[in-house]
Every structure is written in C-alpha cells, then in structure tokens.
PDB file of C-alpha atoms in Angstrom:
ATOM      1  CA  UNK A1260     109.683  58.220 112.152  1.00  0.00           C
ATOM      2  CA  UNK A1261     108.731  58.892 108.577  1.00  0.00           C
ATOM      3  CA  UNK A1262     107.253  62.339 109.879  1.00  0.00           C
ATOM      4  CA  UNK A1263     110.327  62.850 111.380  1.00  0.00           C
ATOM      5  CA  UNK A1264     112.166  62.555 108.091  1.00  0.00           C
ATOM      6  CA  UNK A1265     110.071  64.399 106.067  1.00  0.00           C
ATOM      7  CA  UNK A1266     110.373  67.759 108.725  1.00  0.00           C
ATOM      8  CA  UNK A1267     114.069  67.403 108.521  1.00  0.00           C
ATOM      9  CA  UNK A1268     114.192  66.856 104.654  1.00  0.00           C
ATOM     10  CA  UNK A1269     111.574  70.417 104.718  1.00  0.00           C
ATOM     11  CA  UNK A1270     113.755  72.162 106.977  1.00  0.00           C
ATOM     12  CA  UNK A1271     116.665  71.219 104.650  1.00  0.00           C
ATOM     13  CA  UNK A1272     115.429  72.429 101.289  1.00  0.00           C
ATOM     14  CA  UNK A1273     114.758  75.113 103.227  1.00  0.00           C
ATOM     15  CA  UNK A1274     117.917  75.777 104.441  1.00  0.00           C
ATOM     16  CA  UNK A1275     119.661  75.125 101.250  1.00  0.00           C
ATOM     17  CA  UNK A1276     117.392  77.650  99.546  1.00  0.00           C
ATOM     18  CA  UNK A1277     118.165  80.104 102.053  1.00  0.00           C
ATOM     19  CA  UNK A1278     121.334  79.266 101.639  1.00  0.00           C
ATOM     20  CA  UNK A1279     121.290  80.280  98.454  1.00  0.00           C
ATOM     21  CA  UNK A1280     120.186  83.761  98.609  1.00  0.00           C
ATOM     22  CA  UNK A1281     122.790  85.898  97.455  1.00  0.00           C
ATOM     23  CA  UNK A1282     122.542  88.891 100.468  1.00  0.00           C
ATOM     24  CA  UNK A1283     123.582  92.018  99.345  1.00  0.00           C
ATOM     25  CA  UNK A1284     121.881  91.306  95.654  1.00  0.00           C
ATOM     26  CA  UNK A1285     118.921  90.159  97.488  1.00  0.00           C
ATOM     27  CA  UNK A1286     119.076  93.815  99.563  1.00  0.00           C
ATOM     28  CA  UNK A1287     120.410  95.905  96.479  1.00  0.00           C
ATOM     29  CA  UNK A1288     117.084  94.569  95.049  1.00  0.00           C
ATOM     30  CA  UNK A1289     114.940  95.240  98.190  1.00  0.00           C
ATOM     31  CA  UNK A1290     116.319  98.857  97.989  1.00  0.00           C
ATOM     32  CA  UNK A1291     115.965  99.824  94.502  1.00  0.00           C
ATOM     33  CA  UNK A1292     112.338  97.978  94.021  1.00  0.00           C
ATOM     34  CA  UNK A1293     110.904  98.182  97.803  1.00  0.00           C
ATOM     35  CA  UNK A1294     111.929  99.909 100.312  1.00  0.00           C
ATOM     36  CA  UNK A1295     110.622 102.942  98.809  1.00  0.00           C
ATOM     37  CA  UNK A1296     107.257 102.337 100.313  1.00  0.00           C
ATOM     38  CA  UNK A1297     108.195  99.308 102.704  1.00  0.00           C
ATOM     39  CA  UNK A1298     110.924 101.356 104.354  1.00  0.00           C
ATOM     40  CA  UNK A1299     114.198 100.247 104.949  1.00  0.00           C
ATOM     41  CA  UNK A1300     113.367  98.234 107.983  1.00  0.00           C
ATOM     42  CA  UNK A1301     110.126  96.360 105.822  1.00  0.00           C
ATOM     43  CA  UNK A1302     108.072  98.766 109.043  1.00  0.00           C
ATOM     44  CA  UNK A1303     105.676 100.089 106.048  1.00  0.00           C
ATOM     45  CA  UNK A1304     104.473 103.638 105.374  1.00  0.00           C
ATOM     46  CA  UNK A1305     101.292 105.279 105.257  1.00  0.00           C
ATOM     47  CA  UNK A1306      99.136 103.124 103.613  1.00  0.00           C
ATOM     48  CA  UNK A1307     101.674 100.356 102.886  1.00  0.00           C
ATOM     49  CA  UNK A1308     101.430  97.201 105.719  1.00  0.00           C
ATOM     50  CA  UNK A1309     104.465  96.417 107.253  1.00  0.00           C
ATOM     51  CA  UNK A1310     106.764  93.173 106.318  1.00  0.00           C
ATOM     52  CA  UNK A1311     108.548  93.616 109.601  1.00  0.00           C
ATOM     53  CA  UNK A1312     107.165  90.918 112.436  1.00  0.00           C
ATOM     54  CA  UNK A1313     104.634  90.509 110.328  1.00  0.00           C
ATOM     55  CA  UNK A1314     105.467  88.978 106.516  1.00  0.00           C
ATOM     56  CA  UNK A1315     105.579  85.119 107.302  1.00  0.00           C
ATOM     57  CA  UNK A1316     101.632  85.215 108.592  1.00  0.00           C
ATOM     58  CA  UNK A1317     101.088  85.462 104.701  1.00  0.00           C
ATOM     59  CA  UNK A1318     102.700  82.354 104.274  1.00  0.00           C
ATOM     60  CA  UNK A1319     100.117  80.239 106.433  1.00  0.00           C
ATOM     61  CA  UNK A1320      97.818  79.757 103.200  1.00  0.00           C
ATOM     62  CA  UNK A1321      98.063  79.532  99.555  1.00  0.00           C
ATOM     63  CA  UNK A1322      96.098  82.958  99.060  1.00  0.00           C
ATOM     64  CA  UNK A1323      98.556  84.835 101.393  1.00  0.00           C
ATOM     65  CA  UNK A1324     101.907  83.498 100.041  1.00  0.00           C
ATOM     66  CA  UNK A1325     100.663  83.865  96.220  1.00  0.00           C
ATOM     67  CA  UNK A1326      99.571  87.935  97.291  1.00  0.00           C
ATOM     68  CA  UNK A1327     103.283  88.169  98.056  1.00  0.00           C
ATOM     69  CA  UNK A1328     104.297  87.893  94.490  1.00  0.00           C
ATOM     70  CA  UNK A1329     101.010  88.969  92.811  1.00  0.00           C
ATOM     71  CA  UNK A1330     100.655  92.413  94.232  1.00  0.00           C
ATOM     72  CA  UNK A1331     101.442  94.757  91.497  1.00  0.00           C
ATOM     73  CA  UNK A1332     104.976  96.120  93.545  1.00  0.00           C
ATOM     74  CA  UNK A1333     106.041  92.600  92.739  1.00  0.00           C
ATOM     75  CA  UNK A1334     103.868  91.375  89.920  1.00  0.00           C
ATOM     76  CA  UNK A1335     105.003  94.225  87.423  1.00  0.00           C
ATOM     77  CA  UNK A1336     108.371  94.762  88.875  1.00  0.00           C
ATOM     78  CA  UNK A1337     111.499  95.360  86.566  1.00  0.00           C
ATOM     79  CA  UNK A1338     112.965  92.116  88.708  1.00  0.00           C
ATOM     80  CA  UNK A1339     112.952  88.604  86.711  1.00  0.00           C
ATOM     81  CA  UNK A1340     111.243  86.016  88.285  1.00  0.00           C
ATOM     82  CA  UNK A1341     114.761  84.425  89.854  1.00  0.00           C
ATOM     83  CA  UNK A1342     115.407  87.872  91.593  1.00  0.00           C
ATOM     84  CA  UNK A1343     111.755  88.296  92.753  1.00  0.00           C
ATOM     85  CA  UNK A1344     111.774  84.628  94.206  1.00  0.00           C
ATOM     86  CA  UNK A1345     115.163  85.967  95.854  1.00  0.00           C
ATOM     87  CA  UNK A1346     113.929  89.270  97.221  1.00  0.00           C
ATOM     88  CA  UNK A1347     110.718  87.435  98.450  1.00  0.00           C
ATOM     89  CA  UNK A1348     112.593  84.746 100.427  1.00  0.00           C
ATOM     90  CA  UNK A1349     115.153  87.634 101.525  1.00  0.00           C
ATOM     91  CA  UNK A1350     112.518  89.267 102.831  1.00  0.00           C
ATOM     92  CA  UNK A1351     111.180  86.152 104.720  1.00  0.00           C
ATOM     93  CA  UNK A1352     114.361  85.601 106.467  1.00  0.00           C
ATOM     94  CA  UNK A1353     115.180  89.392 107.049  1.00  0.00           C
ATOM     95  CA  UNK A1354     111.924  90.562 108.243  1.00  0.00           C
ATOM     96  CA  UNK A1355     109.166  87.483 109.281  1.00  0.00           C
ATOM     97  CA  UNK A1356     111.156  87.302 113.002  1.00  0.00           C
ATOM     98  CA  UNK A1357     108.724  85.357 114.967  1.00  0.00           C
ATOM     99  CA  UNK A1358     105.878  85.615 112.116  1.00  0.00           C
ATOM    100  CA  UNK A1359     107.774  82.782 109.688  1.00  0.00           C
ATOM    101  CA  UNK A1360     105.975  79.179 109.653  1.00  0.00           C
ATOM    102  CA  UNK A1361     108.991  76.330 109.897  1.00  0.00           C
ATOM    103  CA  UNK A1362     109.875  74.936 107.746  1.00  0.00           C
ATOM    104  CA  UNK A1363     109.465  77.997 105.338  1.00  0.00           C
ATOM    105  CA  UNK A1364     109.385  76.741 101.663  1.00  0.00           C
ATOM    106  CA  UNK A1365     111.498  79.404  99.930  1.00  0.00           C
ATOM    107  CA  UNK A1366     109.851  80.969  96.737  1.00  0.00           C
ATOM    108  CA  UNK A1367     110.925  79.543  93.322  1.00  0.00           C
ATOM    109  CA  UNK A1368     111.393  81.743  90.081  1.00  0.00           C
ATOM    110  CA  UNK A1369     109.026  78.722  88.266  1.00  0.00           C
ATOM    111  CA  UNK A1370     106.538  79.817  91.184  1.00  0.00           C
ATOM    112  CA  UNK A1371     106.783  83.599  90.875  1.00  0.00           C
ATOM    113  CA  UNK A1372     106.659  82.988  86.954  1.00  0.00           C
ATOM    114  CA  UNK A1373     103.571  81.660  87.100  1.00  0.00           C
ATOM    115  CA  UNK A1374     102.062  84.223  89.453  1.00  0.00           C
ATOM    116  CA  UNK A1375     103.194  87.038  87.870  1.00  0.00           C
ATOM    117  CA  UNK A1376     100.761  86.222  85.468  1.00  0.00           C
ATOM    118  CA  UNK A1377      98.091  87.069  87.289  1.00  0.00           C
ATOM    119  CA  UNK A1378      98.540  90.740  89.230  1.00  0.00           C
ATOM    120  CA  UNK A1379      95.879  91.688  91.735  1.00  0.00           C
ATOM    121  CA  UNK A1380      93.778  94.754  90.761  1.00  0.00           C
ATOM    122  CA  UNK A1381      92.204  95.260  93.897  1.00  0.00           C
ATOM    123  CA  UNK A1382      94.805  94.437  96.042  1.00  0.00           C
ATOM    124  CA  UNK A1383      92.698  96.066  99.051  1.00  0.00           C
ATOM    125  CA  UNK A1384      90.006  94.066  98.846  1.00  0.00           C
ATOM    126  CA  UNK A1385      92.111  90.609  99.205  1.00  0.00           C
ATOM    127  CA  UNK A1386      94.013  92.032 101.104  1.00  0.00           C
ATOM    128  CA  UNK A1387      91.554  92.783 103.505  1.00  0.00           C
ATOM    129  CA  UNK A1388      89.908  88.993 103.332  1.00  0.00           C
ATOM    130  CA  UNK A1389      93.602  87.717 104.474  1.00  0.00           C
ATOM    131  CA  UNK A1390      93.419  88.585 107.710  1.00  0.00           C
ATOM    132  CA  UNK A1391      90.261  85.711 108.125  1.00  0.00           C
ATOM    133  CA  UNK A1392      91.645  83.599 106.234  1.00  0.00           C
ATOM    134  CA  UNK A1393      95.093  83.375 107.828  1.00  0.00           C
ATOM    135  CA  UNK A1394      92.932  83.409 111.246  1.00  0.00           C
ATOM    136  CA  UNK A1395      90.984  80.241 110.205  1.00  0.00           C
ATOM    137  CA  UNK A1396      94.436  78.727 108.922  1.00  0.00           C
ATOM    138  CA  UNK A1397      95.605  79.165 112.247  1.00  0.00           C
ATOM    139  CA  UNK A1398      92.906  77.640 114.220  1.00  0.00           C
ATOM    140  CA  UNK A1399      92.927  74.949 112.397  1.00  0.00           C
ATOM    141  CA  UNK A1400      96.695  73.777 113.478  1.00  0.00           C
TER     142      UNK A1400
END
C-alpha cells in the first residue's frame, strides 16, 4: 500500500510539473536555443544525437539526466535556469515517446542552477560512457 502511494504521489508531482510547462515558451525556447542542431523534430544532425525516441534513456541514472543540463548547448545557454528546467522537461514530454522512465521527475531551475556550474568539456567522452552505464541501470530493474 505505502508503495502504492508513493507511485501515485511521483506520478503527481510529475504531472503537476508538466502541467506547468508553459508550451509555446517552452518551444519558442527549443527553437531559438536548440533546434538549430537538434532539428525541429529533436531527430539530431550530423554529429548531434537525437532527443527524438531516444531523450528519456538519459534519465535512467544520475550521470545521464545531469549531461542533459551540463552539456555546454545547455550549460552556457542565454536561458535562466527556470527556462532551461522548462525546455528540458518540454523536451522530455515532446520527444522521450516510449524512451521516458514513469514517473519522470521534471527538472527544477534549483537543479539546473546547480549544474550549470559545472559544463562538460569533453562532452564525447561521457557521452560515450552513457551508453554502459544506462545499460547496467537497466539490467539492474
């Protein structure tokens, strides 16, 4: 029972924060900040990984969701730390699909404040040691 609870009182915060996100500032953001190399769509370009199907694998362990906000696209962007958290959780619930743990735990701007602080530099390397890790986070479950 008390597990019970505490997934419904998850999936509401969750909710609620999603709730909150404010759509079209959320996708004004995306465009003027993102989409540039994430594509419209969050399908990626070139180099870039796609967000599309894909984005809510990051969120399976602490290292994945804090890349999300420390890579330096977010990390050093012009956004404040309330429209980053927004843009990140708008981009959870426009682009994960399938890929999105539940209950997702929406970004905070307290959160995203604090990693901002500390912007990858080699954002290929950790990025590349993600793909284990999120495998091993998996298995576990």
């Amino acid at each position: 029972m008390k597990t019970g609870l505490t997934i419904l009182a998850l999936f509401f915060a969750a909710f609620t924060a999603a709730a909150e996100i404010n759509p079209q500032r959320a996708q004004f953001n995306y465009q003027m900040s993102c989409q540039g190399c994430h594509a419209p769509d969050g399908s990626g370009a070139n180099a870039v990984p796609r967000m599309r199907d894909f984005v809510g694998n990051f969120l399976v362990t602490q290292a994945g969701r804090e890349y999300l906000v420390r890579v330096p696209g977010s990390a050093v962007s012009a956004l404040s730390d309330a429209d980053l958290a927004e843009v990140l959780n708008w981009i959870v619930v426009e682009f994960a699909g399938a890929s999105v743990v539940t209950p997702f735990e929406p970004y905070s701007s307290q959160e995203v404040g604090r990693l901002r602080q500390q912007p990858l530099n080699e954002v290929v390397q950790y990025r590349a040691q993600l793909p284990a890790d999120i495998a091993s986070a998996n298995m576990r479950e």
